[in-house]
């Protein structure tokens, strides 16, 4: 069965992306903060700021850029049609 995505809700996509980016940024920033503690210019204050501020930045920019991406997709889908994909019925075993 062929289906087409004709519109993406920008705010909803932005919220989902913000959660995903926020969750993904925490371990990444923790690793970077630990590395900063042992670097040549070790500073625990900088490490703490990284752990707190960077995930917030990821969340905000993830929301903004994914919402903008959805708006752009919606415009493109009006002009050339949405993304087509094929689905199939799967029976549960």
Short mmCIF file of N, CA, C and O in Angstrom, two decimals:
data_model
loop_
_atom_site.label_atom_id
_atom_site.label_comp_id
_atom_site.label_asym_id
_atom_site.label_seq_id
_atom_site.Cartn_x
_atom_site.Cartn_y
_atom_site.Cartn_z
N UNK A 1 0.84 -1.17 0.00
CA UNK A 1 0.00 0.00 0.00
C UNK A 1 0.90 1.24 0.00
O UNK A 1 1.76 1.38 0.85
N UNK A 2 0.71 2.11 -0.97
CA UNK A 2 1.50 3.35 -1.06
C UNK A 2 0.81 4.44 -0.25
O UNK A 2 -0.39 4.61 -0.32
N UNK A 3 1.62 5.18 0.49
CA UNK A 3 1.12 6.31 1.26
C UNK A 3 2.05 7.48 1.03
O UNK A 3 3.16 7.33 0.57
N UNK A 4 1.57 8.66 1.39
CA UNK A 4 2.37 9.87 1.19
C UNK A 4 2.27 10.74 2.44
O UNK A 4 1.19 10.96 2.96
N UNK A 5 3.40 11.25 2.87
CA UNK A 5 3.43 12.22 3.97
C UNK A 5 3.24 13.59 3.32
O UNK A 5 4.13 14.08 2.63
N UNK A 6 2.09 14.19 3.53
CA UNK A 6 1.81 15.47 2.89
C UNK A 6 2.08 16.66 3.81
O UNK A 6 2.23 17.78 3.34
N UNK A 7 2.13 16.43 5.12
CA UNK A 7 2.36 17.52 6.05
C UNK A 7 2.95 16.97 7.34
O UNK A 7 2.59 15.90 7.79
N UNK A 8 3.85 17.75 7.93
CA UNK A 8 4.42 17.42 9.23
C UNK A 8 4.10 18.58 10.16
O UNK A 8 4.30 19.74 9.80
N UNK A 9 3.59 18.30 11.34
CA UNK A 9 3.27 19.35 12.32
C UNK A 9 4.58 19.89 12.90
O UNK A 9 5.28 19.18 13.61
N UNK A 10 4.93 21.15 12.58
CA UNK A 10 6.22 21.69 12.99
C UNK A 10 6.45 21.70 14.51
O UNK A 10 7.52 21.31 14.98
N UNK A 11 5.47 22.13 15.27
CA UNK A 11 5.67 22.22 16.72
C UNK A 11 5.82 20.82 17.33
O UNK A 11 6.68 20.60 18.18
N UNK A 12 5.03 19.88 16.86
CA UNK A 12 5.13 18.52 17.40
C UNK A 12 6.48 17.90 17.06
O UNK A 12 7.12 17.28 17.90
N UNK A 13 6.94 18.08 15.81
CA UNK A 13 8.26 17.58 15.44
C UNK A 13 9.34 18.26 16.26
O UNK A 13 10.29 17.62 16.71
N UNK A 14 9.18 19.57 16.48
CA UNK A 14 10.14 20.29 17.31
C UNK A 14 10.20 19.76 18.73
O UNK A 14 11.29 19.60 19.30
N UNK A 15 9.05 19.43 19.32
CA UNK A 15 9.03 18.88 20.68
C UNK A 15 9.72 17.53 20.75
O UNK A 15 10.51 17.27 21.65
N UNK A 16 9.41 16.68 19.79
CA UNK A 16 10.04 15.35 19.76
C UNK A 16 11.55 15.48 19.59
O UNK A 16 12.33 14.83 20.29
N UNK A 17 11.97 16.34 18.68
CA UNK A 17 13.40 16.54 18.44
C UNK A 17 14.09 17.11 19.67
O UNK A 17 15.20 16.71 20.01
N UNK A 18 13.43 18.02 20.38
CA UNK A 18 14.01 18.61 21.59
C UNK A 18 14.27 17.53 22.64
O UNK A 18 15.34 17.51 23.27
N UNK A 19 13.33 16.63 22.81
CA UNK A 19 13.52 15.54 23.78
C UNK A 19 14.66 14.63 23.33
O UNK A 19 15.54 14.29 24.12
N UNK A 20 14.67 14.26 22.06
CA UNK A 20 15.72 13.37 21.54
C UNK A 20 17.10 14.01 21.68
O UNK A 20 18.04 13.40 22.19
N UNK A 21 17.23 15.27 21.22
CA UNK A 21 18.51 15.97 21.32
C UNK A 21 18.92 16.14 22.78
O UNK A 21 20.10 16.03 23.11
N UNK A 22 17.98 16.43 23.64
CA UNK A 22 18.29 16.59 25.06
C UNK A 22 18.83 15.32 25.68
O UNK A 22 19.85 15.33 26.37
N UNK A 23 18.16 14.21 25.40
CA UNK A 23 18.60 12.93 25.95
C UNK A 23 19.96 12.53 25.38
O UNK A 23 20.84 12.07 26.11
N UNK A 24 20.15 12.72 24.07
CA UNK A 24 21.42 12.35 23.45
C UNK A 24 22.58 13.25 23.90
O UNK A 24 23.73 12.80 23.95
N UNK A 25 22.29 14.49 24.22
CA UNK A 25 23.37 15.41 24.59
C UNK A 25 23.94 15.14 25.98
O UNK A 25 25.10 15.45 26.22
N UNK A 26 23.17 14.55 26.86
CA UNK A 26 23.64 14.36 28.23
C UNK A 26 24.87 13.46 28.30
O UNK A 26 25.89 13.86 28.88
N UNK A 27 24.86 12.26 27.74
CA UNK A 27 26.08 11.45 27.82
C UNK A 27 27.25 12.05 27.03
O UNK A 27 28.40 11.95 27.45
N UNK A 28 26.95 12.68 25.91
CA UNK A 28 28.02 13.30 25.12
C UNK A 28 28.69 14.41 25.91
O UNK A 28 29.92 14.49 25.99
N UNK A 29 27.89 15.27 26.53
CA UNK A 29 28.45 16.37 27.32
C UNK A 29 29.17 15.86 28.56
O UNK A 29 30.17 16.43 28.99
N UNK A 30 28.67 14.79 29.15
CA UNK A 30 29.35 14.22 30.32
C UNK A 30 30.74 13.72 29.93
O UNK A 30 31.72 13.96 30.66
N UNK A 31 30.85 13.05 28.80
CA UNK A 31 32.16 12.56 28.33
C UNK A 31 33.08 13.74 28.05
O UNK A 31 34.26 13.73 28.43
N UNK A 32 32.55 14.77 27.40
CA UNK A 32 33.38 15.95 27.11
C UNK A 32 33.81 16.66 28.39
O UNK A 32 34.94 17.14 28.50
N UNK A 33 32.93 16.71 29.39
CA UNK A 33 33.27 17.36 30.65
C UNK A 33 34.35 16.58 31.39
O UNK A 33 35.28 17.17 31.96
N UNK A 34 34.25 15.26 31.38
CA UNK A 34 35.29 14.44 32.02
C UNK A 34 36.62 14.63 31.31
O UNK A 34 37.66 14.78 31.94
N UNK A 35 36.57 14.66 29.98
CA UNK A 35 37.81 14.90 29.21
C UNK A 35 38.39 16.27 29.54
O UNK A 35 39.61 16.43 29.65
N UNK A 36 37.53 17.27 29.74
CA UNK A 36 38.01 18.62 30.07
C UNK A 36 38.68 18.66 31.43
O UNK A 36 39.59 19.46 31.66
N UNK A 37 38.24 17.80 32.33
CA UNK A 37 38.85 17.77 33.67
C UNK A 37 40.30 17.30 33.61
O UNK A 37 41.10 17.65 34.47
N UNK A 38 40.61 16.47 32.62
CA UNK A 38 41.96 15.91 32.53
C UNK A 38 42.79 16.54 31.42
O UNK A 38 43.89 16.10 31.15
N UNK A 39 42.26 17.58 30.78
CA UNK A 39 42.99 18.25 29.71
C UNK A 39 44.06 19.18 30.26
O UNK A 39 44.18 19.36 31.48
N UNK A 40 44.83 19.77 29.36
CA UNK A 40 45.92 20.66 29.79
C UNK A 40 45.43 21.91 30.52
O UNK A 40 46.16 22.49 31.31
N UNK A 41 44.21 22.33 30.26
CA UNK A 41 43.66 23.50 30.92
C UNK A 41 42.46 23.08 31.77
O UNK A 41 41.37 23.63 31.64
N UNK A 42 42.66 22.10 32.64
CA UNK A 42 41.57 21.52 33.43
C UNK A 42 40.91 22.60 34.29
O UNK A 42 41.57 23.38 34.96
N UNK A 43 39.58 22.62 34.24
CA UNK A 43 38.82 23.59 35.00
C UNK A 43 37.46 22.96 35.32
O UNK A 43 36.66 22.72 34.42
N UNK A 44 37.20 22.71 36.58
CA UNK A 44 35.96 22.04 36.97
C UNK A 44 34.75 22.93 36.72
O UNK A 44 33.65 22.42 36.46
N UNK A 45 34.90 24.24 36.77
CA UNK A 45 33.78 25.14 36.51
C UNK A 45 33.33 25.02 35.05
O UNK A 45 32.13 24.96 34.77
N UNK A 46 34.28 24.98 34.16
CA UNK A 46 33.96 24.82 32.74
C UNK A 46 33.25 23.49 32.51
O UNK A 46 32.27 23.43 31.76
N UNK A 47 33.70 22.45 33.16
CA UNK A 47 33.06 21.13 33.01
C UNK A 47 31.63 21.16 33.50
O UNK A 47 30.73 20.61 32.86
N UNK A 48 31.39 21.82 34.61
CA UNK A 48 30.02 21.91 35.14
C UNK A 48 29.13 22.71 34.21
O UNK A 48 27.99 22.32 33.95
N UNK A 49 29.64 23.79 33.67
CA UNK A 49 28.87 24.60 32.73
C UNK A 49 28.53 23.77 31.49
O UNK A 49 27.40 23.84 30.98
N UNK A 50 29.49 22.98 31.01
CA UNK A 50 29.24 22.13 29.84
C UNK A 50 28.09 21.16 30.11
O UNK A 50 27.21 20.99 29.25
N UNK A 51 28.10 20.54 31.28
CA UNK A 51 27.07 19.55 31.60
C UNK A 51 25.70 20.19 31.70
O UNK A 51 24.70 19.60 31.30
N UNK A 52 25.62 21.41 32.18
CA UNK A 52 24.33 22.07 32.38
C UNK A 52 23.87 22.84 31.15
O UNK A 52 22.73 22.71 30.71
N UNK A 53 24.75 23.64 30.57
CA UNK A 53 24.35 24.56 29.50
C UNK A 53 24.22 23.89 28.14
O UNK A 53 23.26 24.15 27.40
N UNK A 54 25.14 23.05 27.78
CA UNK A 54 25.12 22.47 26.44
C UNK A 54 23.86 21.64 26.15
O UNK A 54 23.30 21.75 25.06
N UNK A 55 23.39 20.81 27.08
CA UNK A 55 22.12 20.11 26.78
C UNK A 55 20.96 21.07 26.55
O UNK A 55 20.11 20.83 25.69
N UNK A 56 20.93 22.19 27.26
CA UNK A 56 19.88 23.18 27.05
C UNK A 56 20.00 23.77 25.65
O UNK A 56 18.99 23.95 24.94
N UNK A 57 21.22 24.06 25.23
CA UNK A 57 21.44 24.59 23.88
C UNK A 57 21.00 23.57 22.83
O UNK A 57 20.34 23.92 21.85
N UNK A 58 21.34 22.32 23.04
CA UNK A 58 20.92 21.26 22.11
C UNK A 58 19.40 21.20 22.02
O UNK A 58 18.84 21.05 20.94
N UNK A 59 18.73 21.28 23.16
CA UNK A 59 17.26 21.21 23.19
C UNK A 59 16.66 22.38 22.42
O UNK A 59 15.78 22.19 21.57
N UNK A 60 17.11 23.58 22.70
CA UNK A 60 16.55 24.77 22.06
C UNK A 60 16.79 24.74 20.55
O UNK A 60 15.85 24.93 19.76
N UNK A 61 18.04 24.50 20.15
CA UNK A 61 18.33 24.49 18.72
C UNK A 61 17.72 23.29 18.02
O UNK A 61 17.33 23.39 16.85
N UNK A 62 17.61 22.15 18.70
CA UNK A 62 16.94 20.99 18.11
C UNK A 62 15.49 21.31 17.80
O UNK A 62 14.98 21.00 16.72
N UNK A 63 14.81 21.97 18.75
CA UNK A 63 13.42 22.36 18.53
C UNK A 63 13.30 23.33 17.36
O UNK A 63 12.51 23.13 16.44
N UNK A 64 14.11 24.39 17.39
CA UNK A 64 14.01 25.44 16.37
C UNK A 64 14.28 24.89 14.97
O UNK A 64 13.49 25.10 14.03
N UNK A 65 15.38 24.17 14.80
CA UNK A 65 15.75 23.73 13.46
C UNK A 65 14.85 22.62 12.93
O UNK A 65 14.58 22.56 11.72
N UNK A 66 14.36 21.75 13.80
CA UNK A 66 13.45 20.71 13.31
C UNK A 66 12.09 21.31 12.96
O UNK A 66 11.46 20.89 11.98
N UNK A 67 11.62 22.29 13.74
CA UNK A 67 10.36 22.96 13.40
C UNK A 67 10.50 23.70 12.07
O UNK A 67 9.60 23.64 11.22
N UNK A 68 11.62 24.39 11.88
CA UNK A 68 11.87 25.06 10.59
C UNK A 68 11.95 24.04 9.46
O UNK A 68 11.45 24.27 8.36
N UNK A 69 12.61 22.91 9.72
CA UNK A 69 12.69 21.85 8.71
C UNK A 69 11.32 21.34 8.33
O UNK A 69 11.04 21.09 7.14
N UNK A 70 10.41 21.20 9.31
CA UNK A 70 9.05 20.76 9.01
C UNK A 70 8.32 21.79 8.17
O UNK A 70 7.58 21.44 7.25
N UNK A 71 8.49 23.06 8.49
CA UNK A 71 7.86 24.11 7.69
C UNK A 71 8.36 24.08 6.24
O UNK A 71 7.56 24.18 5.30
N UNK A 72 9.65 23.93 6.07
CA UNK A 72 10.22 23.85 4.73
C UNK A 72 9.72 22.61 4.01
O UNK A 72 9.38 22.65 2.82
N UNK A 73 9.65 21.48 4.71
CA UNK A 73 9.12 20.26 4.10
C UNK A 73 7.68 20.47 3.64
O UNK A 73 7.31 20.06 2.54
N UNK A 74 6.88 21.12 4.48
CA UNK A 74 5.48 21.34 4.13
C UNK A 74 5.36 22.19 2.86
O UNK A 74 4.50 21.91 2.02
N UNK A 75 6.21 23.19 2.71
CA UNK A 75 6.20 24.00 1.48
C UNK A 75 6.61 23.16 0.27
O UNK A 75 5.96 23.21 -0.77
N UNK A 76 7.67 22.39 0.44
CA UNK A 76 8.15 21.55 -0.67
C UNK A 76 7.10 20.51 -1.03
O UNK A 76 6.89 20.21 -2.22
N UNK A 77 6.43 19.93 -0.04
CA UNK A 77 5.42 18.91 -0.31
C UNK A 77 4.24 19.50 -1.08
O UNK A 77 3.64 18.81 -1.90
N UNK A 78 3.92 20.77 -0.84
CA UNK A 78 2.85 21.41 -1.62
C UNK A 78 3.25 21.56 -3.08
O UNK A 78 2.42 21.43 -3.97
N UNK A 79 4.52 21.84 -3.32
CA UNK A 79 4.99 22.08 -4.70
C UNK A 79 5.19 20.79 -5.48
O UNK A 79 4.82 20.70 -6.64
N UNK A 80 5.84 19.81 -4.86
CA UNK A 80 6.24 18.61 -5.61
C UNK A 80 5.61 17.33 -5.08
O UNK A 80 5.86 16.26 -5.61
N UNK A 81 4.81 17.43 -4.05
CA UNK A 81 4.22 16.23 -3.45
C UNK A 81 5.06 15.77 -2.29
O UNK A 81 6.24 16.10 -2.19
N UNK A 82 4.46 15.02 -1.41
CA UNK A 82 5.16 14.55 -0.22
C UNK A 82 6.01 13.33 -0.50
O UNK A 82 6.07 12.83 -1.62
N UNK A 83 6.68 12.88 0.54
CA UNK A 83 7.50 11.67 0.45
C UNK A 83 6.57 10.47 0.35
O UNK A 83 5.66 10.32 1.17
N UNK A 84 6.79 9.64 -0.64
CA UNK A 84 5.98 8.42 -0.78
C UNK A 84 6.71 7.26 -0.15
O UNK A 84 7.93 7.15 -0.23
N UNK A 85 5.94 6.40 0.48
CA UNK A 85 6.51 5.19 1.06
C UNK A 85 5.50 4.07 0.95
O UNK A 85 4.32 4.30 0.71
N UNK A 86 5.96 2.84 1.09
CA UNK A 86 5.12 1.67 0.93
C UNK A 86 4.98 0.98 2.29
O UNK A 86 5.96 0.83 3.02
N UNK A 87 3.75 0.59 2.61
CA UNK A 87 3.51 -0.16 3.85
C UNK A 87 2.94 -1.52 3.47
O UNK A 87 2.40 -1.72 2.39
N UNK A 88 3.05 -2.43 4.40
CA UNK A 88 2.47 -3.74 4.19
C UNK A 88 1.90 -4.26 5.50
O UNK A 88 2.36 -3.87 6.57
N UNK A 89 0.92 -5.09 5.41
CA UNK A 89 0.31 -5.70 6.58
C UNK A 89 1.22 -6.83 7.06
O UNK A 89 1.71 -7.62 6.28
N UNK A 90 1.44 -6.87 8.36
CA UNK A 90 2.27 -7.91 8.95
C UNK A 90 1.44 -8.62 10.01
O UNK A 90 0.86 -7.99 10.87
N UNK A 91 1.37 -9.95 9.89
CA UNK A 91 0.60 -10.70 10.88
C UNK A 91 1.51 -11.03 12.07
O UNK A 91 2.69 -11.29 11.92
N UNK A 92 0.93 -10.92 13.23
CA UNK A 92 1.69 -11.24 14.45
C UNK A 92 1.71 -12.74 14.65
O UNK A 92 0.72 -13.42 14.49
N UNK A 93 2.87 -13.25 15.01
CA UNK A 93 3.02 -14.69 15.19
C UNK A 93 2.77 -15.08 16.61
O UNK A 93 2.88 -14.37 17.53
#
